Coordinates of C-alpha atoms and ligand atoms in Angstrom, one line a residue:
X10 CA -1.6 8.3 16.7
X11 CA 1.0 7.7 14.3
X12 CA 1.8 8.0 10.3
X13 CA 3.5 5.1 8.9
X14 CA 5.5 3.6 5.7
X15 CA 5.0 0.3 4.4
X16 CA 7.4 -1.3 2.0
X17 CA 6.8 -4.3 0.2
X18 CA 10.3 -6.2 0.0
X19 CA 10.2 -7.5 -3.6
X20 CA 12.9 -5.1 -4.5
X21 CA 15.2 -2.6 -3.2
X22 CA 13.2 0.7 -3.0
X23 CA 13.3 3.3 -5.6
X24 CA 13.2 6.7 -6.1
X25 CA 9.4 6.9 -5.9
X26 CA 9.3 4.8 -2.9
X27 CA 12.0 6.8 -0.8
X28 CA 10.0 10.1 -1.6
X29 CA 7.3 8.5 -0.2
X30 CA 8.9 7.3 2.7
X31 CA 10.3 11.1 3.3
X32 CA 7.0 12.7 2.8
X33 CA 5.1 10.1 4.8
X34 CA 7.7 11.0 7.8
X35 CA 7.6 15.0 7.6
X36 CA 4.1 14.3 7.3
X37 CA 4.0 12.7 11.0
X38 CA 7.0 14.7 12.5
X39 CA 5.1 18.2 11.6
X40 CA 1.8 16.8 13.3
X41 CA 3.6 15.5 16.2
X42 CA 2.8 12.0 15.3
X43 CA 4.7 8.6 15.9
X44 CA 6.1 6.6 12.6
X45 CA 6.0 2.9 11.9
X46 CA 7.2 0.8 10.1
X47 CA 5.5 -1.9 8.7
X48 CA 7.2 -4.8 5.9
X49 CA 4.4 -6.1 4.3
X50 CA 5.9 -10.1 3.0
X51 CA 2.5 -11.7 3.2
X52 CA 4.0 -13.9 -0.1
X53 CA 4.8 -16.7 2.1
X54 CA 6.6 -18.3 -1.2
X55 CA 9.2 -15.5 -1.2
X56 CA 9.7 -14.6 2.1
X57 CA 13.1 -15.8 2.6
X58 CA 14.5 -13.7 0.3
X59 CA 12.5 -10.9 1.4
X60 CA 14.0 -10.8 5.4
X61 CA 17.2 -9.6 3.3
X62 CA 15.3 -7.2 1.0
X63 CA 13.5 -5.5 3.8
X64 CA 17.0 -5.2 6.2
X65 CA 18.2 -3.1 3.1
X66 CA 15.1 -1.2 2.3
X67 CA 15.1 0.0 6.1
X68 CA 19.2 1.0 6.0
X69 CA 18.1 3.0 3.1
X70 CA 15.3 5.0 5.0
X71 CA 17.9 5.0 7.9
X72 CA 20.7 6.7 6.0
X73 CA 18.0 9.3 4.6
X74 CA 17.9 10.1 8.3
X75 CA 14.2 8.2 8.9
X76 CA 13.3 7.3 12.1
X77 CA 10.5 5.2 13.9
X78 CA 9.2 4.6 17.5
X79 CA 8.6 1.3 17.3
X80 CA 9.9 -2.5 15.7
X81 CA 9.1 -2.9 12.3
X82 CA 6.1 -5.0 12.3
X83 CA 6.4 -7.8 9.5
X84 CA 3.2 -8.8 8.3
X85 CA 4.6 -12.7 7.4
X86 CA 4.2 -12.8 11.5
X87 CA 1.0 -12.0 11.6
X88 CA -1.3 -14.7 10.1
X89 CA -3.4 -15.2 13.4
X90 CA -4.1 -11.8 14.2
X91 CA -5.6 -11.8 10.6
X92 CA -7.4 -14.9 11.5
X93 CA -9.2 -13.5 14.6
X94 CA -10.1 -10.4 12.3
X95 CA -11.3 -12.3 9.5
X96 CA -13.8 -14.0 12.3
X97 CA -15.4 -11.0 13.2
X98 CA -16.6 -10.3 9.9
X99 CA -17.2 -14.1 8.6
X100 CA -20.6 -13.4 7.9
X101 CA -19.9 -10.5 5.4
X102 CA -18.0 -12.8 3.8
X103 CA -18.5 -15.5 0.9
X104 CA -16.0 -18.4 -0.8
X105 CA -14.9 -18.3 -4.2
X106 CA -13.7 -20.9 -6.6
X107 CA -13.7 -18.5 -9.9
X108 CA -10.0 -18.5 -11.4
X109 CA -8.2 -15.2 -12.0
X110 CA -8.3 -16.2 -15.9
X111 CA -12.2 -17.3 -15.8
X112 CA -12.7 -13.5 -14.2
X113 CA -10.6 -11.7 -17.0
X114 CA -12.4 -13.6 -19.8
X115 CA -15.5 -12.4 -18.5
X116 CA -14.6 -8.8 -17.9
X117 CA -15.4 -5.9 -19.9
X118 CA -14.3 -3.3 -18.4
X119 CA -10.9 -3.5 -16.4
X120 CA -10.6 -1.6 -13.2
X121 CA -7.8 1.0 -13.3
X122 CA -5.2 -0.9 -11.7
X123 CA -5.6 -3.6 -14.1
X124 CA -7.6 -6.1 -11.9
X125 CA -11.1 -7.3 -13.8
X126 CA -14.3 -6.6 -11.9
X127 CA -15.5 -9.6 -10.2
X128 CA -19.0 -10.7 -12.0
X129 CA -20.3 -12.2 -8.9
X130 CA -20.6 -16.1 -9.6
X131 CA -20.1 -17.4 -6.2
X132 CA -22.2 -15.1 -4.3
X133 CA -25.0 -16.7 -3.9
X134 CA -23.8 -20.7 -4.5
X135 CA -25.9 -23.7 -2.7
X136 CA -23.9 -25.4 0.6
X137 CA -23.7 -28.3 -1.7
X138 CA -22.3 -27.0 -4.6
X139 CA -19.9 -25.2 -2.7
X140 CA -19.2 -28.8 -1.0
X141 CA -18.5 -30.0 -4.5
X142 CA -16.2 -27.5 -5.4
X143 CA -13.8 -27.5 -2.6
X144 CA -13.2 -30.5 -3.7
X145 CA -11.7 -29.1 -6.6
X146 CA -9.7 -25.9 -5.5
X147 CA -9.4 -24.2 -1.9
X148 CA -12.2 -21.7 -2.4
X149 CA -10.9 -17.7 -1.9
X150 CA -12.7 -15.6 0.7
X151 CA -14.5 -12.8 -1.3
X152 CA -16.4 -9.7 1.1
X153 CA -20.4 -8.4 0.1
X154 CA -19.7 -5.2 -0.4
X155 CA -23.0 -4.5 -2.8
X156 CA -21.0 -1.4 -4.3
X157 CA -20.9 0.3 -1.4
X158 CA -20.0 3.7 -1.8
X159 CA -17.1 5.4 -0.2
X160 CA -16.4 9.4 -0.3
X161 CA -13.1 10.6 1.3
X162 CA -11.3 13.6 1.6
X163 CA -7.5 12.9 0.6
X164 CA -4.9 15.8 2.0
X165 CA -3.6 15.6 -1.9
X166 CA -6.1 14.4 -4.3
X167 CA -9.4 16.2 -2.8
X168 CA -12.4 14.6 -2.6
X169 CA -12.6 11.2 -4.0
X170 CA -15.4 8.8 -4.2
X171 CA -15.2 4.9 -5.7
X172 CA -17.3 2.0 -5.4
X173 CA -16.6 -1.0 -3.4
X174 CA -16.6 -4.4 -5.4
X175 CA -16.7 -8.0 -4.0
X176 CA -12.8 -7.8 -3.4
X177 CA -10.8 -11.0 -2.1
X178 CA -9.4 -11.2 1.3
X179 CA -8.2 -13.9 1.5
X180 CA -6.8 -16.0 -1.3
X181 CA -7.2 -19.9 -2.1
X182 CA -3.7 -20.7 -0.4
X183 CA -4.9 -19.0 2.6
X184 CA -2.5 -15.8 2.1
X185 CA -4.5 -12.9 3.2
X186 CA -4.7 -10.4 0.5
X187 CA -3.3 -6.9 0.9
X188 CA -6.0 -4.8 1.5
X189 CA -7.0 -6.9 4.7
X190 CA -4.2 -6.7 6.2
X191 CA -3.3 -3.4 6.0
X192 CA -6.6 -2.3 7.7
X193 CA -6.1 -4.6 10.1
X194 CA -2.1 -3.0 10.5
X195 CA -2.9 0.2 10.4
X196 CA -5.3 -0.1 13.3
X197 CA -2.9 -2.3 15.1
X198 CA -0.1 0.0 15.1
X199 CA -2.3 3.4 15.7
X200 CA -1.4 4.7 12.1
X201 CA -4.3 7.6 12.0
X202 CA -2.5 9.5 9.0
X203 CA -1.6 7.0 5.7
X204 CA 0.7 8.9 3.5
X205 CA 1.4 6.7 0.1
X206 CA 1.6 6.6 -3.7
X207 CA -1.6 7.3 -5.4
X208 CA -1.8 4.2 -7.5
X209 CA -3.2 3.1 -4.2
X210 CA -6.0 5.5 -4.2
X211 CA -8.2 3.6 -5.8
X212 CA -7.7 0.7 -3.4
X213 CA -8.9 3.0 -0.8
X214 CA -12.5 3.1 -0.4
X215 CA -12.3 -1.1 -0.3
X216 CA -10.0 -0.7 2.4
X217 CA -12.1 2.4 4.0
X218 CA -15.1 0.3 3.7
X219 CA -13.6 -2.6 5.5
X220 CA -12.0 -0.3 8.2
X221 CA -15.6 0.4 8.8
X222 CA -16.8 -3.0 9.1
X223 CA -14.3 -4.5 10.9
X224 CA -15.5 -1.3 13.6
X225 CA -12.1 0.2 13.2
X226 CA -11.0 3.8 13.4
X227 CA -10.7 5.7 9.6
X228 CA -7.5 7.1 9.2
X229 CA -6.4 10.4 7.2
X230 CA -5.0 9.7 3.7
X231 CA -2.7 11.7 1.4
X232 CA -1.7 10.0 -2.0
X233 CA 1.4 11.4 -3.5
X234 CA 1.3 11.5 -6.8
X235 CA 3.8 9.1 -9.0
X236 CA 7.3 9.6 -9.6
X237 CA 8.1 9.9 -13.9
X238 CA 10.6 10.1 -16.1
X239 CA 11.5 13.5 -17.6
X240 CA 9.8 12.2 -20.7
X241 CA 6.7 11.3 -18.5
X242 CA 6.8 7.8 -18.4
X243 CA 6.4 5.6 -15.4
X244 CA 9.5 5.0 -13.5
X245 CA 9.0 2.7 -11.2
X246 CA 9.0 -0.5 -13.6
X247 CA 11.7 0.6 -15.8
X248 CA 14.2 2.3 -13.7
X249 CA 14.2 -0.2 -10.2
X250 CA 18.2 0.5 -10.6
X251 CA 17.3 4.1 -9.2
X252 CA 17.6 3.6 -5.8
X253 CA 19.6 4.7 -3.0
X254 CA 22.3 2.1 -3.9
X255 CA 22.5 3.3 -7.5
X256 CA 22.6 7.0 -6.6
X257 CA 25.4 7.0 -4.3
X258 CA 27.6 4.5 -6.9
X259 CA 26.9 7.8 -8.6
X260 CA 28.6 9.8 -6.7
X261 CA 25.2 11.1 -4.9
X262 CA 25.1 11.2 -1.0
X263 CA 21.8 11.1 1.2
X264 CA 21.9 14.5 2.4
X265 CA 22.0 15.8 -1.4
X266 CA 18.8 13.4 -2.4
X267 CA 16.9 14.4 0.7
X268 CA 17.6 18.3 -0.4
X269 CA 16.1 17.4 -3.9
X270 CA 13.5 15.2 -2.8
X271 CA 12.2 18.3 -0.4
X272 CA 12.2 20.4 -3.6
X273 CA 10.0 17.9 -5.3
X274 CA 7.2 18.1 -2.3
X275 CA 7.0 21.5 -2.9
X276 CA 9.2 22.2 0.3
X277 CA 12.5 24.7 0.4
X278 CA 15.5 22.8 1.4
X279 CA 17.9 24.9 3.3
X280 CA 20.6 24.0 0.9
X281 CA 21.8 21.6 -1.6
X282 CA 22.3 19.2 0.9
X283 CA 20.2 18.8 4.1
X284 CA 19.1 16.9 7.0
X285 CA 15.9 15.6 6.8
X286 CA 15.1 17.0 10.3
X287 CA 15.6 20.1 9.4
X288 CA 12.4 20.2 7.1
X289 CA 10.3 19.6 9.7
X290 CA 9.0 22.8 10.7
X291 CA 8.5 23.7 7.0
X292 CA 6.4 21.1 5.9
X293 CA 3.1 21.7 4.6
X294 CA 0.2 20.1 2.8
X295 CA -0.8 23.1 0.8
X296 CA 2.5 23.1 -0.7
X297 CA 2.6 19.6 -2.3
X298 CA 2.4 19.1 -5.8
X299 CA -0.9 17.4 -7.3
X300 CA 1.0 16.3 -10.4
X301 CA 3.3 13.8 -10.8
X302 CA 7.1 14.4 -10.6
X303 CA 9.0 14.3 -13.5
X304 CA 12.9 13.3 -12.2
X305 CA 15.6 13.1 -14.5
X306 CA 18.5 11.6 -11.9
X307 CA 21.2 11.1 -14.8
X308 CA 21.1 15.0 -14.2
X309 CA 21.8 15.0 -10.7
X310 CA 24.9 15.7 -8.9
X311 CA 25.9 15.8 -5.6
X312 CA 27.5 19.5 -6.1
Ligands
LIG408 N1 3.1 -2.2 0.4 C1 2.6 -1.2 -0.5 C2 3.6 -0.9 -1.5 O1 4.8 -1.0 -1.3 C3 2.1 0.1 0.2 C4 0.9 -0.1 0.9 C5 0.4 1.1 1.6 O2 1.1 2.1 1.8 O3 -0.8 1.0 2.0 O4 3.2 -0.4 -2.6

């Protein structure tokens, strides 16, 4: 039984990521749970550059006083194991050949991260016309899901219910896509509580239904709700330069941004600077915010 982070190494991480990665860990430490890490570089293309990235992102969560049990497991290792997964649920599966730009002329309404509903072309394809068009393109591997619908009980966002579309897991270079892999991860590495950013919760009755397919055990989820500006706008895009690095060129140390990043999970830091072992005891679902956090760090000072 363990709670987990799970970086993406396409950038350092930023402020939203390392609150995250600090409420993910009280999270497990107060249940009495393991933590892993997991680096999540299934972009083949860039994962040269991202063996660096992640090596910084996890000397970041290290100076914030993180902890975990275990290796980090990096998913660009793990192609097989999503192999032998993938096998065990071929027949749920179906190949596509549709472009991402055929798919997003033909949408009308977007989902909310962006992503256009797939309308379902290849489902149902003849072996020989699918013969025919491999010849043209690697085919993706798309799941029957028939709009399955999930409920779920997140530790932040309440109940939440979505409908499962035919979602790709595997794409036509053979990458597997993310939400296949981090089932498969989570299971591996006993993660039974996934604490993460809530522009992932509507990923997560796609990857609860695949959990369920693939016969594996459900975790517990609690989405944390964004990081903003202090005019309310989305800082993750705009300000990547506010991360660990940037804050201590600042003048900012870890102990200081650990204090205020308690404060904005609704916890009492002992003092203007702490030790994030010291929250521990005094963490508490009830207490975190359901709105987003507005941060202003041009205001912040280390005094
Ligand atoms: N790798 C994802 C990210 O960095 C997080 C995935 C997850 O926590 O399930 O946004």
């Amino acid at each position: 039984m363990a709670g987990r982070f799970a970086p993406t190494p396409t950038a350092a991480l930023h402020l939203g990521n390392l609150r995250t990665a600090v409420g993910a860990w009280l999270a497990a430490r107060a249940a009495g749970l393991a933590f892993r890490l997991r680096i999540e570089d299934l972009d083949q293309a860039r994962v040269q550059a991202a063996r660096g990235l992640a090596a910084s992102q996890l000397d970041d969560l290290a100076q914030l006083g993180l902890d975990w049990d275990s290796p980090a497991l990096y998913q660009s290792d793990r192609q097989l194991v999503y192999e032998r997964a993938l096998d065990r649920i071929r027949d749920l599966t179906y190949e596509c050949f549709c472009t991402r730009r055929e798919i997003a002329a033909a949408a009308l309404a977007p989902h909310p991260d962006g992503s256009a509903p797939y309308p379902g072309w290849c489902r149902d394809l003849s072996p020989a016309e699918r013969r025919r068009r491999r010849q043209l393109r690697p085919p993706a591997l798309r799941v029957r899901a028939d709009q399955a619908q999930i409920g779920f009980q997140d530790l932040v966002a309440g109940a939440v219910t979505g409908a499962v579309d035919d979602f790709v897991i595997r794409r036509g270079d053979g990458v597997f896509a993310y939400h296949f892999a981090v089932v498969v991860d989570d299971a591996a590495q006993g993660v039974s509580q996934v604490v993460r950013g809530d522009d992932l919760l509507d990923s997560t009755p796609r990857q609860i239904w695949l959990g369920r397919q693939l016969g594996l055990p459900q975790p517990v989820y609690a989405h944390l709700p964004l990081v903003l500006d202090h005019h309310g706008a989305r800082l993750a895009k705009r300000d990547r330069s506010v991360g660990l690095a940037g804050l201590r060129a600042a003048g900012l140390s870890p102990a200081r941004l650990v204090s205020i990043l308690a404060a904005s999970l609704g916890l009492t830091p002992p003092g203007p600077r702490c030790a994030l072992a010291e929250l521990v005891s005094g963490f508490d679902w009830a207490l975190t915010p359901r709105r987003p956090w507005l941060a202003d760090p041009a205001s912040w000072s280390d005094g």
